[in-house]
Amino acid sequence: MRNHARALALIATLSVSTAYAQDPKGDVAWDLLAGLTSEVGPRMPGSEAEARARVWAEARLKALGFSKVAVEPFRIRGYVRGRDEANLLAPIPFKLAITALGYSGTTPEKGIEGDVVYFPTLDALKAAPAGSLSGKIAFIDHAMKRNQDGSGYGPYGQVRRAGPAIASGKGAIGVVIRSIGTDSHRNPHTGGTTFPDGVKPIPAGAVSNPDADLIARIARSGKAIRLSLTLTGKTTDNLPSGNVIGDLPGRDPSLPPILLGCHLDSWDLGTGAIDDAAGCAIITAAALKAQEGGAPLRTIRVLWAGSEELGGFGGKAYAEKHSEPHALAMESDFGAARVWRVQFNMADKALSDRIAAALSPMGIVRGSGKADGGTDVEPVIEKQKLSVVDLNQDGTHYFDLHHTPDDTLDKVDPAELAQNVAAWAEVLKVVANEAGPIAAAP
Amino acid sequence: MRNHARALALIATLSVSTAYAQDPKGDVAWDLLAGLTSEVGPRMPGSEAEARARVWAEARLKALGFSKVAVEPFRIRGYVRGRDEANLLAPIPFKLAITALGYSGTTPEKGIEGDVVYFPTLDALKAAPAGSLSGKIAFIDHAMKRNQDGSGYGPYGQVRRAGPAIASGKGAIGVVIRSIGTDSHRNPHTGGTTFPDGVKPIPAGAVSNPDADLIARIARSGKAIRLSLTLTGKTTDNLPSGNVIGDLPGRDPSLPPILLGCHLDSWDLGTGAIDDAAGCAIITAAALKAQEGGAPLRTIRVLWAGSEELGGFGGKAYAEKHSEPHALAMESDFGAARVWRVQFNMADKALSDRIAAALSPMGIVRGSGKADGGTDVEPVIEKQKLSVVDLNQDGTHYFDLHHTPDDTLDKVDPAELAQNVAAWAEVLKVVANEAGPIAAAP
């Protein structure tokens, strides 16, 4: 109870004293979100900025009353961005809005030039004959559309994840994709790609959707397209990263904790507000809010994972280091729009019914899919066969902003952020007070 | 009538054969808009691209059946963009989304650095003591809000037009403003500024609204702000520009023509779709549509003006060259959103009533303000005391896109574009068939 009282006192203090607070009521989640995006800024995996974020996170979690706050370091293979430029050279000159993909190959400082081969889909690229792209730059188009559950990201994201390696295998000297995103702004969407062993990394970038529209129009007109491409960033081994964890101790320390995940790192084009400062703000504020009626039975642990964006390094490191048992895992890494659905991976139907009943008055429906957490908690879920609750956020607009320069604080609606915190707190009040085992579905 | 028939035949042909046509029905306005933005692209005043645009425009107007199509050259003082970069150095490192303003001063290639003095308004800057900005970079904030008639652009635009010179007068080494725009995307709004004789031009740029939000948050926190600024563009004299004009002859060549204005040039960050390819598309398609019932009494002339963006050079050149009498002038240079209001500067109330009555079934209301045309026709209106009809477009979202990289084809709604053409054609069918003098209000 002492921790609980201290936490509540600190909430009041911090919400007034935080330099960047905007909500006149004072709000832990907003303060964390505004602080991380404004006092730290972009937090690329393995960067100096991500290291500053860990220092900031450790101080904030301690100030909020978390105990056993710890930074847990690991090393990663990262991508250090250089200069990203591309220009249409023919049929008209035009400076394209481009970003390098993570793990892109590196061009010389003066860039490369090539004729473009246009592929309307990833399947069209796959069907191109071996060697047919020698000396060429491949352009891969697609038709990703927005939807509420974000399920387009899996299939359409393959253009980014797998497309560059396929183009390289057919001899391309570079590859440009239509951004994996649903907006129509001149802001490209970055994200990681992969070049499997034996495949030569080639320069790989994404142009904004309006730029891709122009390239597609030109391709339809039958005119030849020529591009210059300068992407001087470098894949770099052995960069420092780390997780930050902190506990709000439960009344019964013998019970395994509830684990809440988010990620501290972000892409570097924006300030990582929706991806994923918002997630860390939500889980942390909810963990504190769940103390309001008195500390629950179980410890609640927050995991602010490092280097999620380049391959989920933080989640893997956590699972490796933390072999102690956990009760259940949850993650917030899909922006800050309102929670509309809850899904479970839970053997105890009565328990999941109680959670769904607690959320129902908020207009949150129960889905029939299987909860899987997210990248930062999946490794420990897999290893320990943990039960999971997913609070699904409305993803209709998520891929308008995802991995773009536009992922900034102004995009978050404080009322929707607060709805997330309230929903998470409802779940925590149930699961953190459950004395018996909380098993995953068989 | 021969011209009319030829024009109609060509409309049908062109709408099918144009490489970039998207509208399956074939549509002159859309084809012009898609063509100018895709086949020419950005068209900076005085640039090689603007010259290509004149060649393109001349060919298109001829192909559409216009007669007396002519390119009328003039020379301008232009601004040739260089490399635009800015970085927050303190309290956190952050790459800002910045654009140089037209006629900005020039930094060395390696840029400049300075401590920032934050001014919440232009008035606050004006109130700063003489010499108080020596060695500093001024940041000018403001609170422009969206509105339907775009009337915020006059007062808030002064931050861009006058702010840099004021900062220079107080000793600043550079100036950065919040973009004159109403969106919240990481796309800065460019536009011209002015340094009056005797005022030293200093590097002057605009950052996107989310960047300005961040700077404002830091300023409110009391932390010191330091910036680097690299704007290597140069003001350049004696660049070639020009207007393109074309006529659809009326049945009575002795009557002065109706003059319809737009501008062919654009800023260079986007492709100038709403500013002002749409305007040229609208007036030209409407002039042709007004021929549908047979050529009207009066000649309709289109003026696709050059170098509007840097000081209305084309409109001035037209007024100087064309001392022959005109009957009435109109202009389209406010995007492609639907026409919601008509206003007049016209002595003959019965005539304006007939126009308003023709527009009323389209849901277009009559306003009580005085029509003034626009930058490209104002000089000839002033010189000849011409009557004017303004078809006001909905400007609610215009300053989301204005002068940004986001001014691209995808932002235009084909249905709204068509509504503009239809409204303009209604007006033309009345005024171009008016036999008597069409005088301005006294």
Tab-separated table of N, CA and C in Angstrom, chain A residues 19-20 22 38-42 52 92-94 184-187 210 213-214 217-218 220-221 223 269-271 405-406 408-411, chain B residues 19-20 22 38-42 52 92-94 184-187 210 213-214 217-218 220-221 223 269-271 405-406 408-411:
chain	number	residue	atom	x	y	z
A	19	ALA	N	7.166	19.534	-17.860
A	19	ALA	CA	7.337	20.699	-18.725
A	19	ALA	C	6.393	20.683	-19.928
A	20	TYR	N	6.130	19.508	-20.456
A	20	TYR	CA	5.420	19.441	-21.727
A	20	TYR	C	3.952	19.081	-21.593
A	22	GLN	N	0.134	19.063	-21.562
A	22	GLN	CA	-0.814	19.906	-22.276
A	22	GLN	C	-2.208	19.795	-21.682
A	38	SER	N	8.888	14.764	-27.021
A	38	SER	CA	9.417	16.132	-27.042
A	38	SER	C	10.767	16.252	-26.333
A	39	GLU	N	10.988	15.468	-25.283
A	39	GLU	CA	12.234	15.583	-24.523
A	39	GLU	C	13.301	14.635	-25.043
A	40	VAL	N	12.859	13.582	-25.737
A	40	VAL	CA	13.820	12.648	-26.342
A	40	VAL	C	13.747	12.752	-27.869
A	41	GLY	N	12.552	12.685	-28.431
A	41	GLY	CA	12.421	12.751	-29.890
A	41	GLY	C	12.568	11.377	-30.523
A	42	PRO	N	12.980	11.312	-31.778
A	42	PRO	CA	13.098	10.022	-32.472
A	42	PRO	C	14.115	9.130	-31.754
A	52	ARG	N	19.510	7.732	-24.790
A	52	ARG	CA	18.915	8.813	-23.996
A	52	ARG	C	17.509	8.443	-23.554
A	92	ILE	N	10.098	13.222	-66.888
A	92	ILE	CA	10.221	14.604	-66.404
A	92	ILE	C	11.103	14.591	-65.173
A	93	PRO	N	11.804	15.709	-64.903
A	93	PRO	CA	12.555	15.782	-63.657
A	93	PRO	C	11.611	16.017	-62.491
A	94	PHE	N	11.791	15.292	-61.423
A	94	PHE	CA	10.941	15.479	-60.243
A	94	PHE	C	11.642	14.885	-59.033
A	184	SER	N	-2.439	9.727	-48.364
A	184	SER	CA	-2.078	10.307	-49.639
A	184	SER	C	-1.322	11.615	-49.385
A	185	HIS	N	-0.251	11.507	-48.612
A	185	HIS	CA	0.609	12.656	-48.339
A	185	HIS	C	2.022	12.364	-48.832
A	186	ARG	N	2.792	13.441	-49.011
A	186	ARG	CA	4.149	13.269	-49.546
A	186	ARG	C	5.119	12.879	-48.433
A	187	ASN	N	4.705	11.942	-47.618
A	187	ASN	CA	5.549	11.434	-46.547
A	187	ASN	C	5.741	9.942	-46.743
A	210	PRO	N	1.595	9.633	-53.196
A	210	PRO	CA	1.417	10.489	-54.393
A	210	PRO	C	2.559	10.337	-55.401
A	213	ASP	N	1.823	7.196	-57.200
A	213	ASP	CA	0.728	7.434	-58.167
A	213	ASP	C	1.296	8.007	-59.470
A	214	LEU	N	2.208	8.962	-59.340
A	214	LEU	CA	2.800	9.586	-60.528
A	214	LEU	C	3.577	8.547	-61.342
A	217	ARG	N	1.155	6.368	-63.128
A	217	ARG	CA	0.543	7.036	-64.286
A	217	ARG	C	1.500	7.047	-65.473
A	218	ILE	N	2.766	7.347	-65.173
A	218	ILE	CA	3.752	7.370	-66.256
A	218	ILE	C	3.907	5.963	-66.839
A	220	ARG	N	1.719	3.605	-66.950
A	220	ARG	CA	0.541	3.303	-67.771
A	220	ARG	C	0.608	4.000	-69.127
A	221	SER	N	1.266	5.161	-69.155
A	221	SER	CA	1.358	5.910	-70.422
A	221	SER	C	2.355	5.261	-71.370
A	223	LYS	N	5.595	5.500	-71.207
A	223	LYS	CA	6.867	6.225	-71.308
A	223	LYS	C	7.940	5.565	-70.455
A	269	LEU	N	12.050	9.137	-38.577
A	269	LEU	CA	11.530	10.214	-39.432
A	269	LEU	C	10.618	11.151	-38.652
A	270	GLY	N	9.798	10.583	-37.765
A	270	GLY	CA	8.950	11.388	-36.890
A	270	GLY	C	9.484	11.300	-35.469
A	271	THR	N	8.594	11.465	-34.502
A	271	THR	CA	9.030	11.356	-33.111
A	271	THR	C	8.431	10.125	-32.423
A	405	PRO	N	7.340	10.554	-41.317
A	405	PRO	CA	7.677	11.787	-40.594
A	405	PRO	C	6.480	12.346	-39.832
A	406	ASP	N	5.301	11.905	-40.197
A	406	ASP	CA	4.068	12.416	-39.612
A	406	ASP	C	3.682	11.750	-38.301
A	408	THR	N	3.793	12.092	-35.137
A	408	THR	CA	4.135	13.127	-34.150
A	408	THR	C	2.982	13.321	-33.171
A	409	LEU	N	3.271	14.013	-32.091
A	409	LEU	CA	2.350	14.149	-30.956
A	409	LEU	C	0.960	14.649	-31.337
A	410	ASP	N	0.919	15.596	-32.275
A	410	ASP	CA	-0.361	16.200	-32.651
A	410	ASP	C	-1.369	15.200	-33.196
A	411	LYS	N	-0.895	14.017	-33.587
A	411	LYS	CA	-1.798	13.020	-34.178
A	411	LYS	C	-2.594	12.254	-33.123
B	19	ALA	N	-2.621	10.543	-72.485
B	19	ALA	CA	-1.944	9.449	-71.782
B	19	ALA	C	-2.361	9.341	-70.325
B	20	TYR	N	-2.610	10.481	-69.680
B	20	TYR	CA	-2.803	10.450	-68.238
B	20	TYR	C	-4.260	10.527	-67.815
B	22	GLN	N	-7.744	9.836	-66.427
B	22	GLN	CA	-8.181	8.859	-65.427
B	22	GLN	C	-9.695	8.698	-65.460
B	38	SER	N	1.454	15.879	-64.461
B	38	SER	CA	2.192	14.626	-64.694
B	38	SER	C	3.170	14.726	-65.851
B	39	GLU	N	2.834	15.513	-66.874
B	39	GLU	CA	3.705	15.594	-68.048
B	39	GLU	C	4.693	16.754	-67.933
B	40	VAL	N	4.365	17.735	-67.099
B	40	VAL	CA	5.299	18.844	-66.858
B	40	VAL	C	5.820	18.774	-65.425
B	41	GLY	N	4.920	18.639	-64.468
B	41	GLY	CA	5.360	18.605	-63.059
B	41	GLY	C	5.475	20.006	-62.482
B	42	PRO	N	6.320	20.181	-61.451
B	42	PRO	CA	6.454	21.496	-60.808
B	42	PRO	C	6.949	22.530	-61.818
B	52	ARG	N	8.999	24.671	-70.232
B	52	ARG	CA	8.357	23.468	-70.790
B	52	ARG	C	6.844	23.547	-70.671
B	92	ILE	N	17.174	19.053	-27.892
B	92	ILE	CA	17.355	17.703	-28.440
B	92	ILE	C	17.684	17.828	-29.916
B	93	PRO	N	18.426	16.862	-30.453
B	93	PRO	CA	18.667	16.872	-31.893
B	93	PRO	C	17.411	16.420	-32.622
B	94	PHE	N	17.038	17.137	-33.676
B	94	PHE	CA	15.854	16.746	-34.448
B	94	PHE	C	15.922	17.415	-35.811
B	184	SER	N	-1.814	19.519	-40.273
B	184	SER	CA	-0.889	19.061	-39.244
B	184	SER	C	-0.064	17.907	-39.807
B	185	HIS	N	0.603	18.190	-40.918
B	185	HIS	CA	1.485	17.202	-41.527
B	185	HIS	C	2.905	17.753	-41.582
B	186	ARG	N	3.862	16.852	-41.762
B	186	ARG	CA	5.265	17.276	-41.751
B	186	ARG	C	5.661	17.799	-43.123
B	187	ASN	N	4.815	18.623	-43.700
B	187	ASN	CA	5.084	19.244	-44.987
B	187	ASN	C	5.066	20.750	-44.821
B	210	PRO	N	3.653	20.531	-37.278
B	210	PRO	CA	4.087	19.703	-36.147
B	210	PRO	C	5.478	20.097	-35.626
B	213	ASP	N	4.907	23.110	-33.564
B	213	ASP	CA	4.322	22.707	-32.274
B	213	ASP	C	5.424	22.297	-31.295
B	214	LEU	N	6.378	21.516	-31.798
B	214	LEU	CA	7.476	21.051	-30.944
B	214	LEU	C	8.295	22.238	-30.438
B	217	ARG	N	6.364	24.015	-27.813
B	217	ARG	CA	6.361	23.286	-26.532
B	217	ARG	C	7.677	23.497	-25.789
B	218	ILE	N	8.773	23.424	-26.545
B	218	ILE	CA	10.081	23.619	-25.903
B	218	ILE	C	10.179	25.048	-25.368
B	220	ARG	N	7.808	26.968	-24.370
B	220	ARG	CA	6.994	27.081	-23.151
B	220	ARG	C	7.689	26.451	-21.936
B	221	SER	N	8.504	25.430	-22.197
B	221	SER	CA	9.196	24.755	-21.087
B	221	SER	C	10.335	25.609	-20.552
B	223	LYS	N	13.261	25.955	-21.931
B	223	LYS	CA	14.591	25.478	-22.345
B	223	LYS	C	15.140	26.297	-23.502
B	269	LEU	N	7.610	22.404	-54.717
B	269	LEU	CA	7.653	21.286	-53.779
B	269	LEU	C	6.710	20.163	-54.191
B	270	GLY	N	5.524	20.549	-54.678
B	270	GLY	CA	4.583	19.567	-55.206
B	270	GLY	C	4.516	19.688	-56.718
B	271	THR	N	3.388	19.327	-57.279
B	271	THR	CA	3.237	19.465	-58.734
B	271	THR	C	2.209	20.542	-59.093
B	405	PRO	N	4.606	20.258	-50.473
B	405	PRO	CA	4.870	19.078	-51.302
B	405	PRO	C	3.609	18.279	-51.578
B	406	ASP	N	2.588	18.510	-50.789
B	406	ASP	CA	1.345	17.752	-50.884
B	406	ASP	C	0.384	18.289	-51.943
B	408	THR	N	-0.635	17.872	-54.944
B	408	THR	CA	-0.508	16.872	-56.012
B	408	THR	C	-1.889	16.429	-56.493
B	409	LEU	N	-1.892	15.753	-57.632
B	409	LEU	CA	-3.129	15.420	-58.338
B	409	LEU	C	-4.161	14.690	-57.485
B	410	ASP	N	-3.678	13.780	-56.626
B	410	ASP	CA	-4.587	12.963	-55.829
B	410	ASP	C	-5.486	13.796	-54.908
B	411	LYS	N	-5.136	15.056	-54.686
B	411	LYS	CA	-5.913	15.892	-53.767
B	411	LYS	C	-7.168	16.472	-54.422
